[in-house]
CSV table of N, CA, C and O in Angstrom, one decimal:
chain,number,residue,atom,x,y,z
A,109,UNK,N,39.9,80.1,11.6
A,109,UNK,CA,39.8,78.9,12.6
A,109,UNK,C,39.6,77.9,11.5
A,109,UNK,O,38.9,77.9,10.5
A,110,UNK,N,40.7,76.8,11.6
A,110,UNK,CA,40.4,75.6,10.7
A,110,UNK,C,39.2,74.6,11.2
A,110,UNK,O,38.8,74.8,12.2
A,111,UNK,N,38.8,74.0,10.3
A,111,UNK,CA,37.7,73.1,10.5
A,111,UNK,C,38.1,71.8,11.2
A,111,UNK,O,39.2,71.5,11.0
A,112,UNK,N,37.4,71.4,12.2
A,112,UNK,CA,37.9,70.1,12.9
A,112,UNK,C,38.1,69.1,11.8
A,112,UNK,O,37.5,68.7,10.8
A,113,UNK,N,39.2,68.1,12.2
A,113,UNK,CA,39.6,67.1,11.3
A,113,UNK,C,38.5,66.0,11.7
A,113,UNK,O,38.1,65.5,12.7
A,114,UNK,N,38.0,65.3,10.5
A,114,UNK,CA,37.2,64.3,10.8
A,114,UNK,C,37.6,63.0,10.0
A,114,UNK,O,38.4,63.2,9.0
A,115,UNK,N,37.2,61.8,10.5
A,115,UNK,CA,37.9,60.8,9.8
A,115,UNK,C,36.9,60.6,8.3
A,115,UNK,O,35.9,61.4,8.3
A,116,UNK,N,37.3,59.7,7.5
A,116,UNK,CA,36.7,59.5,6.4
A,116,UNK,C,35.3,58.8,6.6
A,116,UNK,O,35.1,58.0,7.7
A,117,UNK,N,34.4,59.0,5.8
A,117,UNK,CA,32.9,58.3,5.8
A,117,UNK,C,33.0,57.0,5.1
A,117,UNK,O,33.7,57.0,4.1
A,118,UNK,N,32.0,56.2,5.7
A,118,UNK,CA,31.1,56.2,6.6
A,118,UNK,C,31.9,56.1,8.0
A,118,UNK,O,33.0,55.7,8.1
A,119,UNK,N,31.1,56.7,9.1
A,119,UNK,CA,31.7,56.6,10.5
A,119,UNK,C,30.5,56.4,11.2
A,119,UNK,O,29.4,56.6,11.0
A,120,UNK,N,31.0,55.9,12.5
A,120,UNK,CA,30.2,55.8,13.9
A,120,UNK,C,30.5,56.8,14.7
A,120,UNK,O,31.8,57.2,14.7
A,121,UNK,N,29.8,57.0,15.7
A,121,UNK,CA,30.1,57.8,16.7
A,121,UNK,C,30.4,56.7,18.2
A,121,UNK,O,29.5,55.9,18.4
A,122,UNK,N,31.5,57.0,18.6
A,122,UNK,CA,31.9,56.1,20.0
A,122,UNK,C,32.2,57.1,21.1
A,122,UNK,O,32.5,58.3,20.8
A,123,UNK,N,31.9,56.6,22.1
A,123,UNK,CA,32.1,57.2,23.5
A,123,UNK,C,32.4,56.3,24.7
A,123,UNK,O,32.2,55.1,24.2
A,124,UNK,N,32.7,56.9,25.6
A,124,UNK,CA,32.7,56.0,26.8
A,124,UNK,C,31.5,56.4,27.9
A,124,UNK,O,31.2,57.6,28.1
A,125,UNK,N,30.9,55.3,28.2
A,125,UNK,CA,29.9,55.5,29.3
A,125,UNK,C,30.3,56.1,30.6
A,125,UNK,O,31.2,55.5,31.2
A,126,UNK,N,29.8,57.0,31.0
A,126,UNK,CA,30.3,58.0,32.1
A,126,UNK,C,30.2,57.0,33.3
A,126,UNK,O,31.1,57.1,34.2
A,127,UNK,N,29.2,56.1,33.6
A,127,UNK,CA,29.2,55.5,34.8
A,127,UNK,C,30.0,54.2,34.8
A,127,UNK,O,30.5,53.6,35.9
A,128,UNK,N,29.7,53.3,33.7
A,128,UNK,CA,30.2,52.0,33.7
A,128,UNK,C,31.8,52.1,32.9
A,128,UNK,O,32.4,51.2,33.2
A,129,UNK,N,32.2,53.1,32.4
A,129,UNK,CA,33.3,53.0,31.5
A,129,UNK,C,33.5,52.2,30.3
A,129,UNK,O,34.5,52.2,29.7
A,130,UNK,N,32.4,51.7,30.0
A,130,UNK,CA,32.2,50.8,28.7
A,130,UNK,C,32.4,51.8,27.4
A,130,UNK,O,31.9,52.8,27.4
A,131,UNK,N,33.0,51.1,26.4
A,131,UNK,CA,32.9,51.7,25.1
A,131,UNK,C,31.4,51.6,24.6
A,131,UNK,O,31.1,50.3,24.6
A,132,UNK,N,30.9,52.7,24.0
A,132,UNK,CA,29.4,52.7,23.7
A,132,UNK,C,29.4,53.2,22.3
A,132,UNK,O,30.3,53.9,21.9
A,133,UNK,N,28.2,52.9,21.4
A,133,UNK,CA,28.2,53.5,20.0
A,133,UNK,C,27.0,53.9,20.0
A,133,UNK,O,25.7,53.4,20.6
A,134,UNK,N,26.9,55.2,19.4
A,134,UNK,CA,25.4,55.8,19.2
A,134,UNK,C,24.6,55.0,18.5
A,134,UNK,O,24.9,54.4,17.3
A,135,UNK,N,23.4,54.7,18.6
A,135,UNK,CA,22.4,53.6,18.1
A,135,UNK,C,21.1,54.4,18.1
A,135,UNK,O,20.7,55.7,18.3
A,136,UNK,N,20.1,53.8,17.3
A,136,UNK,CA,18.7,54.5,17.2
A,136,UNK,C,18.0,54.8,18.6
A,136,UNK,O,17.4,55.9,18.5
A,137,UNK,N,18.2,53.9,19.6
A,137,UNK,CA,17.6,54.4,20.8
A,137,UNK,C,18.9,54.7,21.8
A,137,UNK,O,18.8,54.2,22.9
A,138,UNK,N,19.4,55.7,21.6
A,138,UNK,CA,20.5,56.0,22.5
A,138,UNK,C,21.9,55.5,22.3
A,138,UNK,O,22.3,55.8,21.2
A,139,UNK,N,22.5,54.8,23.3
A,139,UNK,CA,23.6,54.1,23.2
A,139,UNK,C,23.7,52.5,23.2
A,139,UNK,O,22.7,52.0,23.9
A,140,UNK,N,24.6,51.9,22.6
A,140,UNK,CA,24.4,50.6,22.9
A,140,UNK,C,26.1,49.9,22.8
A,140,UNK,O,26.8,50.6,22.4
A,141,UNK,N,26.1,48.7,23.4
A,141,UNK,CA,27.6,48.2,23.5
A,141,UNK,C,27.8,47.3,22.3
A,141,UNK,O,28.8,46.9,22.1
A,142,UNK,N,26.7,47.1,21.7
A,142,UNK,CA,26.8,46.0,20.4
A,142,UNK,C,27.1,46.9,19.3
A,142,UNK,O,26.3,47.8,18.7
A,143,UNK,N,28.2,46.8,18.8
A,143,UNK,CA,28.9,47.3,17.4
A,143,UNK,C,27.9,47.4,16.2
A,143,UNK,O,27.9,48.1,15.5
A,144,UNK,N,27.4,46.1,16.3
A,144,UNK,CA,26.3,45.9,15.0
A,144,UNK,C,25.2,46.8,14.9
A,144,UNK,O,24.6,46.7,13.9
A,145,UNK,N,24.8,47.3,16.2
A,145,UNK,CA,23.5,48.3,16.2
A,145,UNK,C,24.1,49.7,16.1
A,145,UNK,O,23.1,50.6,16.2
A,146,UNK,N,25.3,50.1,15.9
A,146,UNK,CA,25.6,51.3,15.7
A,146,UNK,C,25.0,52.0,14.4
A,146,UNK,O,24.9,51.4,13.5
A,147,UNK,N,24.7,53.3,14.7
A,147,UNK,CA,24.3,54.1,13.6
A,147,UNK,C,25.4,54.4,12.6
A,147,UNK,O,26.6,54.8,13.2
A,148,UNK,N,25.2,54.3,11.4
A,148,UNK,CA,26.4,54.6,10.4
A,148,UNK,C,26.0,56.0,9.6
A,148,UNK,O,25.1,56.0,9.2
A,149,UNK,N,27.0,56.9,9.7
A,149,UNK,CA,26.9,58.1,9.1
A,149,UNK,C,27.6,57.9,7.7
A,149,UNK,O,28.8,57.8,7.7
A,150,UNK,N,26.7,58.1,6.6
A,150,UNK,CA,27.2,57.8,5.3
A,150,UNK,C,27.6,59.2,4.5
A,150,UNK,O,28.3,59.2,3.4
A,151,UNK,N,27.1,60.3,5.2
A,151,UNK,CA,27.2,61.5,4.5
A,151,UNK,C,27.6,62.7,5.6
A,151,UNK,O,27.3,62.4,6.8
A,152,UNK,N,27.8,63.8,5.1
A,152,UNK,CA,28.3,64.8,6.0
A,152,UNK,C,27.1,65.1,7.0
A,152,UNK,O,27.3,65.7,8.2
A,153,UNK,N,25.9,65.2,6.6
A,153,UNK,CA,24.7,65.7,7.4
A,153,UNK,C,24.6,64.5,8.5
A,153,UNK,O,24.3,65.2,9.7
A,154,UNK,N,24.8,63.5,8.3
A,154,UNK,CA,24.6,62.5,9.3
A,154,UNK,C,25.7,62.5,10.1
A,154,UNK,O,25.4,62.3,11.3
A,155,UNK,N,26.8,62.7,9.6
A,155,UNK,CA,27.9,62.7,10.6
A,155,UNK,C,27.8,63.9,11.6
A,155,UNK,O,28.0,64.0,12.7
A,156,UNK,N,27.4,65.1,11.0
A,156,UNK,CA,27.2,66.3,11.9
A,156,UNK,C,25.9,66.0,12.9
A,156,UNK,O,26.1,66.3,14.1
A,157,UNK,N,25.0,65.3,12.4
A,157,UNK,CA,23.8,64.9,13.5
A,157,UNK,C,24.4,64.0,14.6
A,157,UNK,O,24.1,64.2,15.8
A,158,UNK,N,25.3,62.7,14.4
A,158,UNK,CA,26.0,62.2,15.3
A,158,UNK,C,26.7,63.0,16.3
A,158,UNK,O,26.6,62.9,17.5
A,159,UNK,N,27.4,63.9,15.8
A,159,UNK,CA,28.3,64.5,16.4
A,159,UNK,C,27.5,65.7,17.4
A,159,UNK,O,27.8,65.9,18.6
A,160,UNK,N,26.4,66.1,17.0
A,160,UNK,CA,25.6,66.9,17.8
A,160,UNK,C,24.8,66.0,19.0
A,160,UNK,O,24.8,66.5,20.0
A,161,UNK,N,24.6,64.8,18.7
A,161,UNK,CA,24.1,63.8,19.5
A,161,UNK,C,25.2,63.6,20.5
A,161,UNK,O,24.7,63.7,21.8
A,162,UNK,N,26.3,63.4,20.2
A,162,UNK,CA,27.5,63.2,21.4
A,162,UNK,C,27.5,64.3,22.1
A,162,UNK,O,27.7,64.2,23.2
A,163,UNK,N,27.5,65.6,21.5
A,163,UNK,CA,27.8,66.9,22.4
A,163,UNK,C,26.7,67.0,23.4
A,163,UNK,O,27.0,67.4,24.5
A,164,UNK,N,25.4,66.8,22.9
A,164,UNK,CA,24.3,66.9,23.9
A,164,UNK,C,24.5,65.8,25.2
A,164,UNK,O,24.1,66.0,26.2
A,165,UNK,N,24.8,64.5,24.7
A,165,UNK,CA,25.0,63.6,25.6
A,165,UNK,C,26.2,63.8,26.6
A,165,UNK,O,26.1,63.7,27.9
A,166,UNK,N,27.1,64.4,26.0
A,166,UNK,CA,28.1,64.8,27.0
A,166,UNK,C,27.8,65.9,28.0
A,166,UNK,O,28.0,65.8,29.2
A,167,UNK,N,27.1,66.9,27.6
A,167,UNK,CA,26.5,67.9,28.5
A,167,UNK,C,25.7,67.4,29.4
A,167,UNK,O,25.6,67.9,30.6
A,168,UNK,N,25.0,66.3,29.3
A,168,UNK,CA,23.9,65.6,30.1
A,168,UNK,C,24.9,64.6,30.9
A,168,UNK,O,24.0,63.8,31.6
A,169,UNK,N,26.1,64.7,31.0
A,169,UNK,CA,26.9,63.8,31.5
A,169,UNK,C,26.6,62.3,31.6
A,169,UNK,O,26.5,61.4,32.4
A,170,UNK,N,26.2,61.9,30.2
A,170,UNK,CA,26.0,60.3,30.0
A,170,UNK,C,27.2,59.6,29.4
A,170,UNK,O,27.3,58.6,29.7
A,171,UNK,N,27.9,60.5,28.6
A,171,UNK,CA,29.0,59.8,28.0
A,171,UNK,C,30.3,61.0,28.2
A,171,UNK,O,29.9,62.1,28.4
A,172,UNK,N,31.6,60.4,27.8
A,172,UNK,CA,32.7,61.3,27.7
A,172,UNK,C,33.4,60.9,26.4
A,172,UNK,O,33.4,59.9,26.0
A,173,UNK,N,34.0,61.9,26.0
A,173,UNK,CA,34.9,61.8,24.8
A,173,UNK,C,34.1,61.2,23.6
A,173,UNK,O,34.6,60.2,23.1
A,174,UNK,N,33.0,61.6,23.2
A,174,UNK,CA,32.5,61.1,22.0
A,174,UNK,C,33.2,61.8,20.8
A,174,UNK,O,33.8,62.8,20.6
A,175,UNK,N,33.4,60.6,19.7
A,175,UNK,CA,34.1,61.1,18.7
A,175,UNK,C,33.6,60.2,17.3
A,175,UNK,O,33.3,59.1,17.6
A,176,UNK,N,33.9,60.6,16.2
A,176,UNK,CA,33.5,59.7,15.0
A,176,UNK,C,34.8,58.8,14.7
A,176,UNK,O,35.9,59.2,14.8
A,177,UNK,N,34.4,57.6,14.3
A,177,UNK,CA,35.3,56.7,13.8
A,177,UNK,C,35.1,56.2,12.5
A,177,UNK,O,33.9,55.4,12.2
A,178,UNK,N,36.1,56.2,11.7
A,178,UNK,CA,35.9,55.6,10.2
A,178,UNK,C,35.5,54.0,10.4
A,178,UNK,O,36.2,53.5,11.1
A,179,UNK,N,34.5,53.7,9.5
A,179,UNK,CA,34.3,52.2,9.5
A,179,UNK,C,34.3,51.8,8.1
A,179,UNK,O,34.0,52.6,7.0
A,180,UNK,N,34.1,50.3,7.8
A,180,UNK,CA,33.8,49.8,6.7
A,180,UNK,C,32.9,48.8,6.7
A,180,UNK,O,32.6,48.5,8.1
A,181,UNK,N,32.0,48.5,5.9
A,181,UNK,CA,30.9,47.5,6.2
A,181,UNK,C,31.3,46.1,5.9
A,181,UNK,O,31.7,45.8,4.6
A,182,UNK,N,31.2,45.2,6.7
A,182,UNK,CA,31.4,43.8,6.5
A,182,UNK,C,30.4,43.1,5.6
A,182,UNK,O,29.6,43.7,5.2
A,183,UNK,N,30.8,41.9,5.4
A,183,UNK,CA,29.8,41.1,4.6
A,183,UNK,C,28.5,40.8,5.1
A,183,UNK,O,27.7,40.6,4.3
A,184,UNK,N,28.5,41.0,6.4
A,184,UNK,CA,27.2,40.9,7.1
A,184,UNK,C,26.3,42.2,7.4
A,184,UNK,O,25.3,42.3,7.9
A,185,UNK,N,27.0,43.3,6.7
A,185,UNK,CA,26.3,44.5,6.7
A,185,UNK,C,26.8,45.3,8.0
A,185,UNK,O,26.4,46.5,8.1
A,186,UNK,N,27.5,44.7,8.9
A,186,UNK,CA,27.8,45.4,10.5
A,186,UNK,C,28.8,46.3,10.0
A,186,UNK,O,30.0,46.0,9.2
A,187,UNK,N,28.8,47.6,10.6
A,187,UNK,CA,30.2,48.4,10.6
A,187,UNK,C,31.2,47.8,11.5
A,187,UNK,O,31.2,47.1,12.4
A,188,UNK,N,32.5,48.0,10.8
A,188,UNK,CA,33.7,47.5,11.4
A,188,UNK,C,34.8,48.6,11.4
A,188,UNK,O,35.0,49.1,10.2
A,189,UNK,N,35.2,49.1,12.5
A,189,UNK,CA,36.4,50.2,12.5
A,189,UNK,C,37.5,49.8,11.4
A,189,UNK,O,38.0,48.8,11.5
A,190,UNK,N,37.9,50.9,10.8
A,190,UNK,CA,39.1,50.7,10.1
A,190,UNK,C,40.3,50.7,10.8
A,190,UNK,O,41.5,50.1,10.3
A,191,UNK,N,40.6,51.5,11.8
A,191,UNK,CA,41.7,51.4,12.7
A,191,UNK,C,41.9,50.4,13.5
A,191,UNK,O,40.7,50.2,14.3
A,192,UNK,N,43.0,49.7,13.8
A,192,UNK,CA,43.3,48.7,14.7
A,192,UNK,C,42.8,49.0,16.2
A,192,UNK,O,42.2,48.2,16.8
A,193,UNK,N,43.1,50.3,16.5
A,193,UNK,CA,42.8,50.6,17.9
A,193,UNK,C,41.4,50.5,18.3
A,193,UNK,O,40.9,50.3,19.2
A,194,UNK,N,40.6,51.1,17.3
A,194,UNK,CA,39.0,51.2,17.4
A,194,UNK,C,38.6,49.8,17.3
A,194,UNK,O,37.7,49.3,18.0
A,195,UNK,N,39.1,48.9,16.7
A,195,UNK,CA,38.9,47.3,16.6
A,195,UNK,C,38.9,46.7,18.2
A,195,UNK,O,37.9,46.2,18.6
A,196,UNK,N,40.1,46.9,18.6
A,196,UNK,CA,40.4,46.6,20.0
A,196,UNK,C,39.2,47.2,21.0
A,196,UNK,O,38.7,46.4,21.7
A,197,UNK,N,38.9,48.3,20.8
A,197,UNK,CA,37.9,49.1,21.6
A,197,UNK,C,36.5,48.5,21.4
A,197,UNK,O,35.8,48.3,22.4
A,198,UNK,N,36.2,48.2,20.3
A,198,UNK,CA,35.0,47.7,20.0
A,198,UNK,C,34.7,46.2,20.3
A,198,UNK,O,33.6,45.8,20.6
A,199,UNK,N,35.6,45.5,20.1
A,199,UNK,CA,35.7,44.0,20.3
A,199,UNK,C,36.0,43.5,21.6
A,199,UNK,O,35.5,42.8,22.3
A,200,UNK,N,37.4,43.8,21.9
A,200,UNK,CA,37.8,43.3,23.2
A,200,UNK,C,39.4,42.9,22.9
A,200,UNK,O,40.0,43.1,21.6
A,201,UNK,N,40.1,42.3,23.6
A,201,UNK,CA,41.4,41.8,23.6
A,201,UNK,C,41.7,40.9,22.4
A,201,UNK,O,40.9,39.8,22.5
A,202,UNK,N,42.6,41.1,21.6
A,202,UNK,CA,42.9,40.3,20.4
A,202,UNK,C,43.6,38.8,20.8
A,202,UNK,O,43.4,38.0,20.1
A,203,UNK,N,43.9,38.7,22.1
A,203,UNK,CA,44.6,37.6,22.4
A,203,UNK,C,43.6,36.7,23.4
A,203,UNK,O,43.9,35.7,23.8
A,204,UNK,N,42.7,37.3,23.6
A,204,UNK,CA,41.5,36.6,24.4
A,204,UNK,C,40.1,36.9,23.9
A,204,UNK,O,39.4,37.5,24.3
A,205,UNK,N,39.7,36.1,22.9
A,205,UNK,CA,38.5,36.1,22.0
A,205,UNK,C,37.4,35.9,23.0
A,205,UNK,O,36.2,36.0,22.8
A,206,UNK,N,37.8,35.2,24.3
A,206,UNK,CA,36.6,34.7,25.0
A,206,UNK,C,36.3,35.9,25.9
A,206,UNK,O,35.3,35.7,26.8
A,207,UNK,N,36.8,37.1,25.9
A,207,UNK,CA,36.6,38.2,26.7
A,207,UNK,C,36.0,39.5,25.8
A,207,UNK,O,36.2,39.5,24.6
A,208,UNK,N,35.4,40.3,26.6
A,208,UNK,CA,35.0,41.6,25.8
A,208,UNK,C,33.7,41.4,25.2
A,208,UNK,O,32.9,40.4,25.3
A,209,UNK,N,33.5,42.3,24.2
A,209,UNK,CA,32.2,42.3,23.5
A,209,UNK,C,32.1,41.3,22.5
A,209,UNK,O,31.1,40.9,22.1
A,210,UNK,N,33.3,40.9,22.0
A,210,UNK,CA,33.4,39.9,20.9
A,210,UNK,C,32.9,38.5,21.5
A,210,UNK,O,32.2,37.8,20.8
A,211,UNK,N,33.0,38.4,22.9
A,211,UNK,CA,32.5,37.1,23.5
A,211,UNK,C,31.0,37.3,23.7
A,211,UNK,O,30.1,36.4,23.6
A,212,UNK,N,30.6,38.6,24.3
A,212,UNK,CA,29.4,38.9,24.8
A,212,UNK,C,28.1,38.8,23.6
A,212,UNK,O,27.1,38.3,23.9
A,213,UNK,N,28.8,39.4,22.6
A,213,UNK,CA,27.8,39.4,21.3
A,213,UNK,C,28.2,38.3,20.3
A,213,UNK,O,27.5,38.4,19.1
A,214,UNK,N,29.0,37.5,20.5
A,214,UNK,CA,29.5,36.6,19.3
A,214,UNK,C,29.9,37.0,18.2
A,214,UNK,O,29.3,36.6,17.1
A,215,UNK,N,30.6,38.1,18.1
A,215,UNK,CA,30.9,38.6,17.0
A,215,UNK,C,32.3,38.1,16.5
A,215,UNK,O,33.2,38.0,17.1
């Protein structure tokens, strides 16, 4: 059986909150809506730990569809998804910067 495909590292764990439907990121204290607080896995062990956390949270019906997303680190040290789809999920609509997490957190 082939190993599951993973994004390049560094990566963060993304999921959808089961009750609110919001995109959330694994953080030090559970989940956060703020991308800047996301835990970043820089090596394979950290990536596996994030995946185990996501699987446990899924089993406890807190989130759905947890998966790793490749990120790069910005000048401010905050992670930023490399793929455009994930940027939209993390920040909000590109045509309305006054909406979504980009407006809520002044990102």
